[in-house]
PDB file of C-alpha atoms in Angstrom:
ATOM      1  CA  MET G   1      95.104 115.428 125.933  1.00 47.00           C
ATOM      2  CA  SER G   2      96.895 112.750 124.018  1.00 42.00           C
ATOM      3  CA  GLN G   3     100.695 112.118 124.524  1.00 45.00           C
ATOM      4  CA  GLU G   4     101.045 112.667 120.742  1.00 44.00           C
ATOM      5  CA  LYS G   5      99.421 116.069 120.919  1.00 46.00           C
ATOM      6  CA  SER G   6     101.529 117.096 123.904  1.00 47.00           C
ATOM      7  CA  LYS G   7     104.855 116.136 121.991  1.00 43.00           C
ATOM      8  CA  HIS G   8     103.484 118.232 119.108  1.00 44.00           C
ATOM      9  CA  ARG G   9     102.866 121.176 121.113  1.00 49.00           C
ATOM     10  CA  ALA G  10     106.177 120.917 123.162  1.00 47.00           C
ATOM     11  CA  GLY G  11     108.092 120.952 119.801  1.00 46.00           C
ATOM     12  CA  ARG G  12     106.109 123.564 117.953  1.00 48.00           C
ATOM     13  CA  PRO G  13     108.009 126.689 117.351  1.00 48.00           C
ATOM     14  CA  ARG G  14     106.262 129.999 118.572  1.00 57.00           C
ATOM     15  CA  GLY G  15     105.778 132.840 116.135  1.00 67.00           C
ATOM     16  CA  PHE G  16     103.377 134.903 118.449  1.00 77.00           C
ATOM     17  CA  ASN G  17     103.231 136.136 122.137  1.00 90.00           C
ATOM     18  CA  GLU G  18     101.563 133.477 124.143  1.00 91.00           C
ATOM     19  CA  GLU G  19     100.964 135.652 127.011  1.00 92.00           C
ATOM     20  CA  ALA G  20      99.087 138.098 124.676  1.00 94.00           C
ATOM     21  CA  ALA G  21      97.180 135.305 123.083  1.00 94.00           C
ATOM     22  CA  ILE G  22      95.772 134.072 126.333  1.00 95.00           C
ATOM     23  CA  GLU G  23      94.829 137.481 127.463  1.00 94.00           C
ATOM     24  CA  ALA G  24      92.872 137.940 124.298  1.00 96.00           C
ATOM     25  CA  ALA G  25      91.259 134.534 124.545  1.00 96.00           C
ATOM     26  CA  MET G  26      90.460 135.345 128.268  1.00 95.00           C
ATOM     27  CA  ARG G  27      88.481 138.358 127.237  1.00 94.00           C
ATOM     28  CA  VAL G  28      86.527 136.596 124.612  1.00 95.00           C
ATOM     29  CA  PHE G  29      85.420 133.874 127.029  1.00 94.00           C
ATOM     30  CA  TRP G  30      84.789 136.433 129.714  1.00 93.00           C
ATOM     31  CA  SER G  31      82.265 138.279 127.410  1.00 91.00           C
ATOM     32  CA  LYS G  32      80.848 135.387 125.481  1.00 91.00           C
ATOM     33  CA  SER G  33      81.073 132.417 127.805  1.00 89.00           C
ATOM     34  CA  TYR G  34      82.702 129.071 127.158  1.00 90.00           C
ATOM     35  CA  GLU G  35      79.978 127.891 124.862  1.00 89.00           C
ATOM     36  CA  GLY G  36      79.252 131.205 123.304  1.00 90.00           C
ATOM     37  CA  ALA G  37      82.919 131.691 122.204  1.00 92.00           C
ATOM     38  CA  THR G  38      83.703 130.212 118.734  1.00 94.00           C
ATOM     39  CA  MET G  39      86.893 128.959 117.400  1.00 95.00           C
ATOM     40  CA  ALA G  40      86.636 131.885 114.928  1.00 96.00           C
ATOM     41  CA  ASP G  41      86.164 134.334 117.712  1.00 96.00           C
ATOM     42  CA  LEU G  42      89.084 133.061 119.599  1.00 96.00           C
ATOM     43  CA  THR G  43      91.553 132.742 116.765  1.00 95.00           C
ATOM     44  CA  LYS G  44      90.659 136.092 115.476  1.00 96.00           C
ATOM     45  CA  ALA G  45      91.166 137.802 118.879  1.00 96.00           C
ATOM     46  CA  MET G  46      94.267 135.965 119.555  1.00 95.00           C
ATOM     47  CA  GLY G  47      95.812 136.724 115.959  1.00 93.00           C
ATOM     48  CA  ILE G  48      96.556 133.119 115.131  1.00 93.00           C
ATOM     49  CA  ASN G  49      95.040 130.444 113.005  1.00 92.00           C
ATOM     50  CA  ARG G  50      93.524 127.208 114.229  1.00 93.00           C
ATOM     51  CA  SER G  51      96.462 125.171 113.826  1.00 92.00           C
ATOM     52  CA  SER G  52      98.622 127.454 115.772  1.00 92.00           C
ATOM     53  CA  MET G  53      96.271 127.598 118.626  1.00 92.00           C
ATOM     54  CA  TYR G  54      96.049 123.803 118.817  1.00 92.00           C
ATOM     55  CA  ALA G  55      99.829 123.485 118.727  1.00 92.00           C
ATOM     56  CA  ALA G  56     100.322 125.927 121.451  1.00 92.00           C
ATOM     57  CA  PHE G  57      97.220 125.505 123.730  1.00 93.00           C
ATOM     58  CA  GLY G  58      95.491 122.280 122.699  1.00 93.00           C
ATOM     59  CA  ASP G  59      91.726 122.272 122.055  1.00 93.00           C
ATOM     60  CA  LYS G  60      89.135 124.703 123.251  1.00 93.00           C
ATOM     61  CA  GLU G  61      88.802 123.133 126.552  1.00 92.00           C
ATOM     62  CA  ASP G  62      92.568 123.248 127.254  1.00 94.00           C
ATOM     63  CA  LEU G  63      92.631 126.778 126.221  1.00 95.00           C
ATOM     64  CA  PHE G  64      89.861 127.616 128.595  1.00 93.00           C
ATOM     65  CA  ARG G  65      91.779 125.927 131.387  1.00 92.00           C
ATOM     66  CA  SER G  66      94.738 128.092 130.629  1.00 94.00           C
ATOM     67  CA  VAL G  67      92.613 131.195 130.751  1.00 94.00           C
ATOM     68  CA  ILE G  68      91.147 130.224 133.979  1.00 92.00           C
ATOM     69  CA  ARG G  69      94.719 130.183 135.456  1.00 92.00           C
ATOM     70  CA  ARG G  70      95.495 133.522 133.959  1.00 94.00           C
ATOM     71  CA  TYR G  71      92.284 134.874 135.268  1.00 93.00           C
ATOM     72  CA  ARG G  72      92.906 133.810 138.763  1.00 91.00           C
ATOM     73  CA  ASN G  73      96.508 134.913 138.924  1.00 92.00           C
ATOM     74  CA  GLY G  74      95.670 138.337 137.062  1.00 92.00           C
ATOM     75  CA  PRO G  75      92.180 140.084 137.465  1.00 92.00           C
ATOM     76  CA  MET G  76      91.182 138.075 140.409  1.00 93.00           C
ATOM     77  CA  SER G  77      94.410 138.183 142.371  1.00 94.00           C
ATOM     78  CA  PHE G  78      92.793 140.834 144.718  1.00 96.00           C
ATOM     79  CA  ILE G  79      91.159 138.027 146.298  1.00 96.00           C
ATOM     80  CA  ARG G  80      94.484 136.389 147.308  1.00 95.00           C
ATOM     81  CA  GLU G  81      95.729 139.717 148.446  1.00 97.00           C
ATOM     82  CA  ALA G  82      92.638 140.469 150.521  1.00 97.00           C
ATOM     83  CA  LEU G  83      92.860 137.063 152.277  1.00 97.00           C
ATOM     84  CA  SER G  84      96.599 137.581 153.298  1.00 97.00           C
ATOM     85  CA  ARG G  85      95.536 140.784 155.129  1.00 96.00           C
ATOM     86  CA  PRO G  86      96.208 140.481 159.031  1.00 95.00           C
ATOM     87  CA  LYS G  87      92.783 142.008 160.322  1.00 93.00           C
ATOM     88  CA  LEU G  88      89.500 140.449 159.497  1.00 93.00           C
ATOM     89  CA  HIS G  89      87.781 143.723 158.858  1.00 92.00           C
ATOM     90  CA  ASP G  90      90.489 144.482 156.264  1.00 94.00           C
ATOM     91  CA  VAL G  91      90.085 140.926 154.784  1.00 95.00           C
ATOM     92  CA  VAL G  92      86.154 141.518 154.264  1.00 95.00           C
ATOM     93  CA  SER G  93      86.609 145.043 153.021  1.00 95.00           C
ATOM     94  CA  GLY G  94      89.437 143.888 150.736  1.00 97.00           C
ATOM     95  CA  LEU G  95      87.067 141.155 149.254  1.00 97.00           C
ATOM     96  CA  LEU G  96      84.007 143.272 148.869  1.00 97.00           C
ATOM     97  CA  TYR G  97      85.432 146.466 147.696  1.00 97.00           C
ATOM     98  CA  GLY G  98      88.047 144.627 145.647  1.00 97.00           C
ATOM     99  CA  THR G  99      85.220 143.008 143.905  1.00 97.00           C
ATOM    100  CA  VAL G 100      83.381 146.292 143.142  1.00 97.00           C
ATOM    101  CA  GLU G 101      86.734 147.794 141.672  1.00 96.00           C
ATOM    102  CA  PHE G 102      87.218 144.704 139.671  1.00 95.00           C
ATOM    103  CA  LEU G 103      83.716 144.560 138.199  1.00 95.00           C
ATOM    104  CA  SER G 104      83.710 148.338 137.625  1.00 95.00           C
ATOM    105  CA  ALA G 105      87.172 148.510 136.004  1.00 93.00           C
ATOM    106  CA  PRO G 106      87.114 150.307 132.489  1.00 91.00           C
ATOM    107  CA  GLY G 107      87.672 147.947 129.684  1.00 88.00           C
ATOM    108  CA  ASN G 108      86.745 144.693 131.358  1.00 89.00           C
ATOM    109  CA  PRO G 109      83.592 142.737 130.193  1.00 89.00           C
ATOM    110  CA  ARG G 110      80.697 143.024 132.293  1.00 88.00           C
ATOM    111  CA  GLY G 111      80.341 140.486 135.198  1.00 89.00           C
ATOM    112  CA  CYS G 112      82.850 137.809 136.215  1.00 89.00           C
ATOM    113  CA  LEU G 113      84.221 134.899 134.154  1.00 89.00           C
ATOM    114  CA  SER G 114      83.972 132.605 137.088  1.00 83.00           C
ATOM    115  CA  ILE G 115      80.152 133.132 137.098  1.00 81.00           C
ATOM    116  CA  GLN G 116      79.476 133.780 133.408  1.00 76.00           C
ATOM    117  CA  GLY G 117      81.900 131.394 131.825  1.00 73.00           C
ATOM    118  CA  ALA G 118      79.989 127.875 132.345  1.00 67.00           C
ATOM    119  CA  LEU G 119      77.385 128.261 134.774  1.00 64.00           C
ATOM    120  CA  ALA G 120      74.884 126.829 132.637  1.00 62.00           C
ATOM    121  CA  CYS G 121      76.082 124.669 129.482  1.00 67.00           C
ATOM    122  CA  GLY G 122      75.276 121.621 127.529  1.00 69.00           C
ATOM    123  CA  SER G 123      76.516 118.004 128.385  1.00 74.00           C
ATOM    124  CA  LYS G 124      79.570 118.464 126.018  1.00 77.00           C
ATOM    125  CA  ALA G 125      80.877 121.231 128.161  1.00 77.00           C
ATOM    126  CA  GLU G 126      80.137 119.533 131.401  1.00 86.00           C
ATOM    127  CA  PRO G 127      83.945 119.176 132.392  1.00 86.00           C
ATOM    128  CA  VAL G 128      84.348 122.931 132.060  1.00 87.00           C
ATOM    129  CA  LYS G 129      81.216 123.419 134.180  1.00 85.00           C
ATOM    130  CA  LEU G 130      82.555 121.061 136.843  1.00 88.00           C
ATOM    131  CA  ALA G 131      86.068 122.744 136.671  1.00 86.00           C
ATOM    132  CA  MET G 132      84.305 126.259 137.422  1.00 86.00           C
ATOM    133  CA  THR G 133      82.279 124.762 140.158  1.00 87.00           C
ATOM    134  CA  GLU G 134      85.463 123.357 141.701  1.00 90.00           C
ATOM    135  CA  TRP G 135      87.297 126.652 141.396  1.00 89.00           C
ATOM    136  CA  ARG G 136      84.378 128.486 143.325  1.00 90.00           C
ATOM    137  CA  ARG G 137      84.383 125.763 146.043  1.00 93.00           C
ATOM    138  CA  VAL G 138      88.170 125.980 146.529  1.00 94.00           C
ATOM    139  CA  GLY G 139      87.706 129.812 146.777  1.00 94.00           C
ATOM    140  CA  GLU G 140      85.056 129.503 149.380  1.00 96.00           C
ATOM    141  CA  ALA G 141      87.093 127.017 151.191  1.00 97.00           C
ATOM    142  CA  ALA G 142      90.116 129.316 151.271  1.00 97.00           C
ATOM    143  CA  LEU G 143      87.702 132.071 152.807  1.00 97.00           C
ATOM    144  CA  LYS G 144      86.355 129.723 155.417  1.00 97.00           C
ATOM    145  CA  LYS G 145      89.862 128.915 156.557  1.00 97.00           C
ATOM    146  CA  ARG G 146      90.657 132.583 156.861  1.00 96.00           C
ATOM    147  CA  LEU G 147      87.502 133.248 159.097  1.00 96.00           C
ATOM    148  CA  GLN G 148      88.395 130.119 161.170  1.00 96.00           C
ATOM    149  CA  HIS G 149      91.829 131.678 161.850  1.00 95.00           C
ATOM    150  CA  ALA G 150      90.142 135.051 162.757  1.00 94.00           C
ATOM    151  CA  GLN G 151      87.747 133.277 165.103  1.00 93.00           C
ATOM    152  CA  ARG G 152      90.575 131.604 166.824  1.00 93.00           C
ATOM    153  CA  GLU G 153      92.227 135.155 167.244  1.00 92.00           C
ATOM    154  CA  GLY G 154      89.119 136.459 168.788  1.00 91.00           C
ATOM    155  CA  GLU G 155      88.397 138.761 165.774  1.00 90.00           C
ATOM    156  CA  MET G 156      85.091 137.212 165.223  1.00 89.00           C
ATOM    157  CA  SER G 157      82.016 136.300 167.326  1.00 88.00           C
ATOM    158  CA  PRO G 158      82.362 132.651 168.737  1.00 89.00           C
ATOM    159  CA  ASP G 159      78.619 132.285 167.758  1.00 89.00           C
ATOM    160  CA  THR G 160      79.491 132.933 164.067  1.00 91.00           C
ATOM    161  CA  VAL G 161      79.661 129.783 161.862  1.00 94.00           C
ATOM    162  CA  PRO G 162      82.750 130.412 159.399  1.00 95.00           C
ATOM    163  CA  ALA G 163      81.354 128.028 156.861  1.00 96.00           C
ATOM    164  CA  ASP G 164      78.059 130.006 156.861  1.00 95.00           C
ATOM    165  CA  LEU G 165      79.844 133.474 156.718  1.00 95.00           C
ATOM    166  CA  ALA G 166      82.170 132.239 153.938  1.00 96.00           C
ATOM    167  CA  ARG G 167      79.097 131.255 151.832  1.00 96.00           C
ATOM    168  CA  TYR G 168      77.521 134.513 152.702  1.00 96.00           C
ATOM    169  CA  LEU G 169      80.293 136.460 151.542  1.00 96.00           C
ATOM    170  CA  SER G 170      80.740 134.310 148.471  1.00 96.00           C
ATOM    171  CA  THR G 171      77.134 134.853 147.546  1.00 96.00           C
ATOM    172  CA  VAL G 172      77.446 138.612 147.951  1.00 97.00           C
ATOM    173  CA  MET G 173      80.392 138.642 145.667  1.00 96.00           C
ATOM    174  CA  ALA G 174      78.684 136.630 143.033  1.00 93.00           C
ATOM    175  CA  GLY G 175      75.698 138.643 143.185  1.00 95.00           C
ATOM    176  CA  LEU G 176      77.761 141.802 142.693  1.00 96.00           C
ATOM    177  CA  SER G 177      78.910 140.185 139.495  1.00 94.00           C
ATOM    178  CA  VAL G 178      75.158 139.640 138.417  1.00 92.00           C
ATOM    179  CA  GLN G 179      74.503 143.243 139.346  1.00 95.00           C
ATOM    180  CA  ALA G 180      77.473 144.428 137.144  1.00 94.00           C
ATOM    181  CA  ALA G 181      76.268 142.185 134.271  1.00 90.00           C
ATOM    182  CA  ASN G 182      72.992 144.029 134.592  1.00 92.00           C
ATOM    183  CA  GLY G 183      74.390 147.353 134.244  1.00 93.00           C
ATOM    184  CA  ALA G 184      74.944 148.447 137.910  1.00 96.00           C
ATOM    185  CA  THR G 185      77.337 151.473 138.441  1.00 96.00           C
ATOM    186  CA  LYS G 186      80.391 151.429 140.611  1.00 97.00           C
ATOM    187  CA  ALA G 187      78.592 153.776 143.042  1.00 97.00           C
ATOM    188  CA  GLU G 188      75.683 151.309 143.209  1.00 98.00           C
ATOM    189  CA  MET G 189      77.807 148.309 143.900  1.00 97.00           C
ATOM    190  CA  LYS G 190      79.921 150.145 146.400  1.00 97.00           C
ATOM    191  CA  ARG G 191      76.624 150.882 148.429  1.00 97.00           C
ATOM    192  CA  ILE G 192      75.923 147.313 148.429  1.00 97.00           C
ATOM    193  CA  ALA G 193      79.440 146.664 149.915  1.00 97.00           C
ATOM    194  CA  ASP G 194      78.849 149.335 152.434  1.00 96.00           C
ATOM    195  CA  LEU G 195      75.594 147.763 153.487  1.00 95.00           C
ATOM    196  CA  VAL G 196      77.005 144.270 153.928  1.00 95.00           C
ATOM    197  CA  ILE G 197      79.932 145.623 156.232  1.00 92.00           C
ATOM    198  CA  LEU G 198      77.403 147.912 158.243  1.00 91.00           C
ATOM    199  CA  ARG G 199      75.280 144.883 158.898  1.00 88.00           C
ATOM    200  CA  LEU G 200      77.981 142.721 159.974  1.00 86.00           C
ATOM    201  CA  ARG G 201      79.619 145.119 162.486  1.00 73.00           C
ATOM    202  CA  PRO G 202      76.680 145.670 165.002  1.00 50.00           C
ATOM    203  CA  PHE G 203      76.549 141.733 165.790  1.00 46.00           C
ATOM    204  CA  ASP G 204      80.388 141.546 166.239  1.00 53.00           C
ATOM    205  CA  VAL G 205      80.640 139.302 163.287  1.00 61.00           C
ATOM    206  CA  ILE G 206      83.693 141.194 162.377  1.00 58.00           C
ATOM    207  CA  SER G 207      85.507 143.645 164.457  1.00 55.00           C
TER     208      SER G 207
END
């Protein structure tokens, strides 16, 4: 973003609720993806005109990045909460069942913004695609770090590779998002989470 645009945004008086506008934009991107969401879709949902959007949030890419931050600290905050739990079994349960609750929450678009937002897009949206890839990579790295801690504490088999388990759990969570987008019910997704935890326990992967 140019310095001139930044100054313009900083000095622009606000005539609307920015938090509500970001929330509305998040739901548009969540349901339609980055490329699928038009400027008309966004400004209509946000209740502002295009010039006000640019003044407050910058261009479409800037707005999407603001949406990512809100999504991470809002709907996806259950991940941070799960990783902070003291016992590994509660961490894994919190991640899997939290994902099920999140994906089945009434009023939310189907699926997950982190998967559907910019998984496949054209060259013009490549920076957004890379930003989402980095977001998922950072999330998996945080899970790996938590699993390494659990292994040092004796909560996880020494034969288990934390990086592999982190990738596996991340894959399951992403798969649940696809299932939700396909119309899977909460009960169906919960059975998947049950099955994962059941399969991990006999091999002392998680205690």
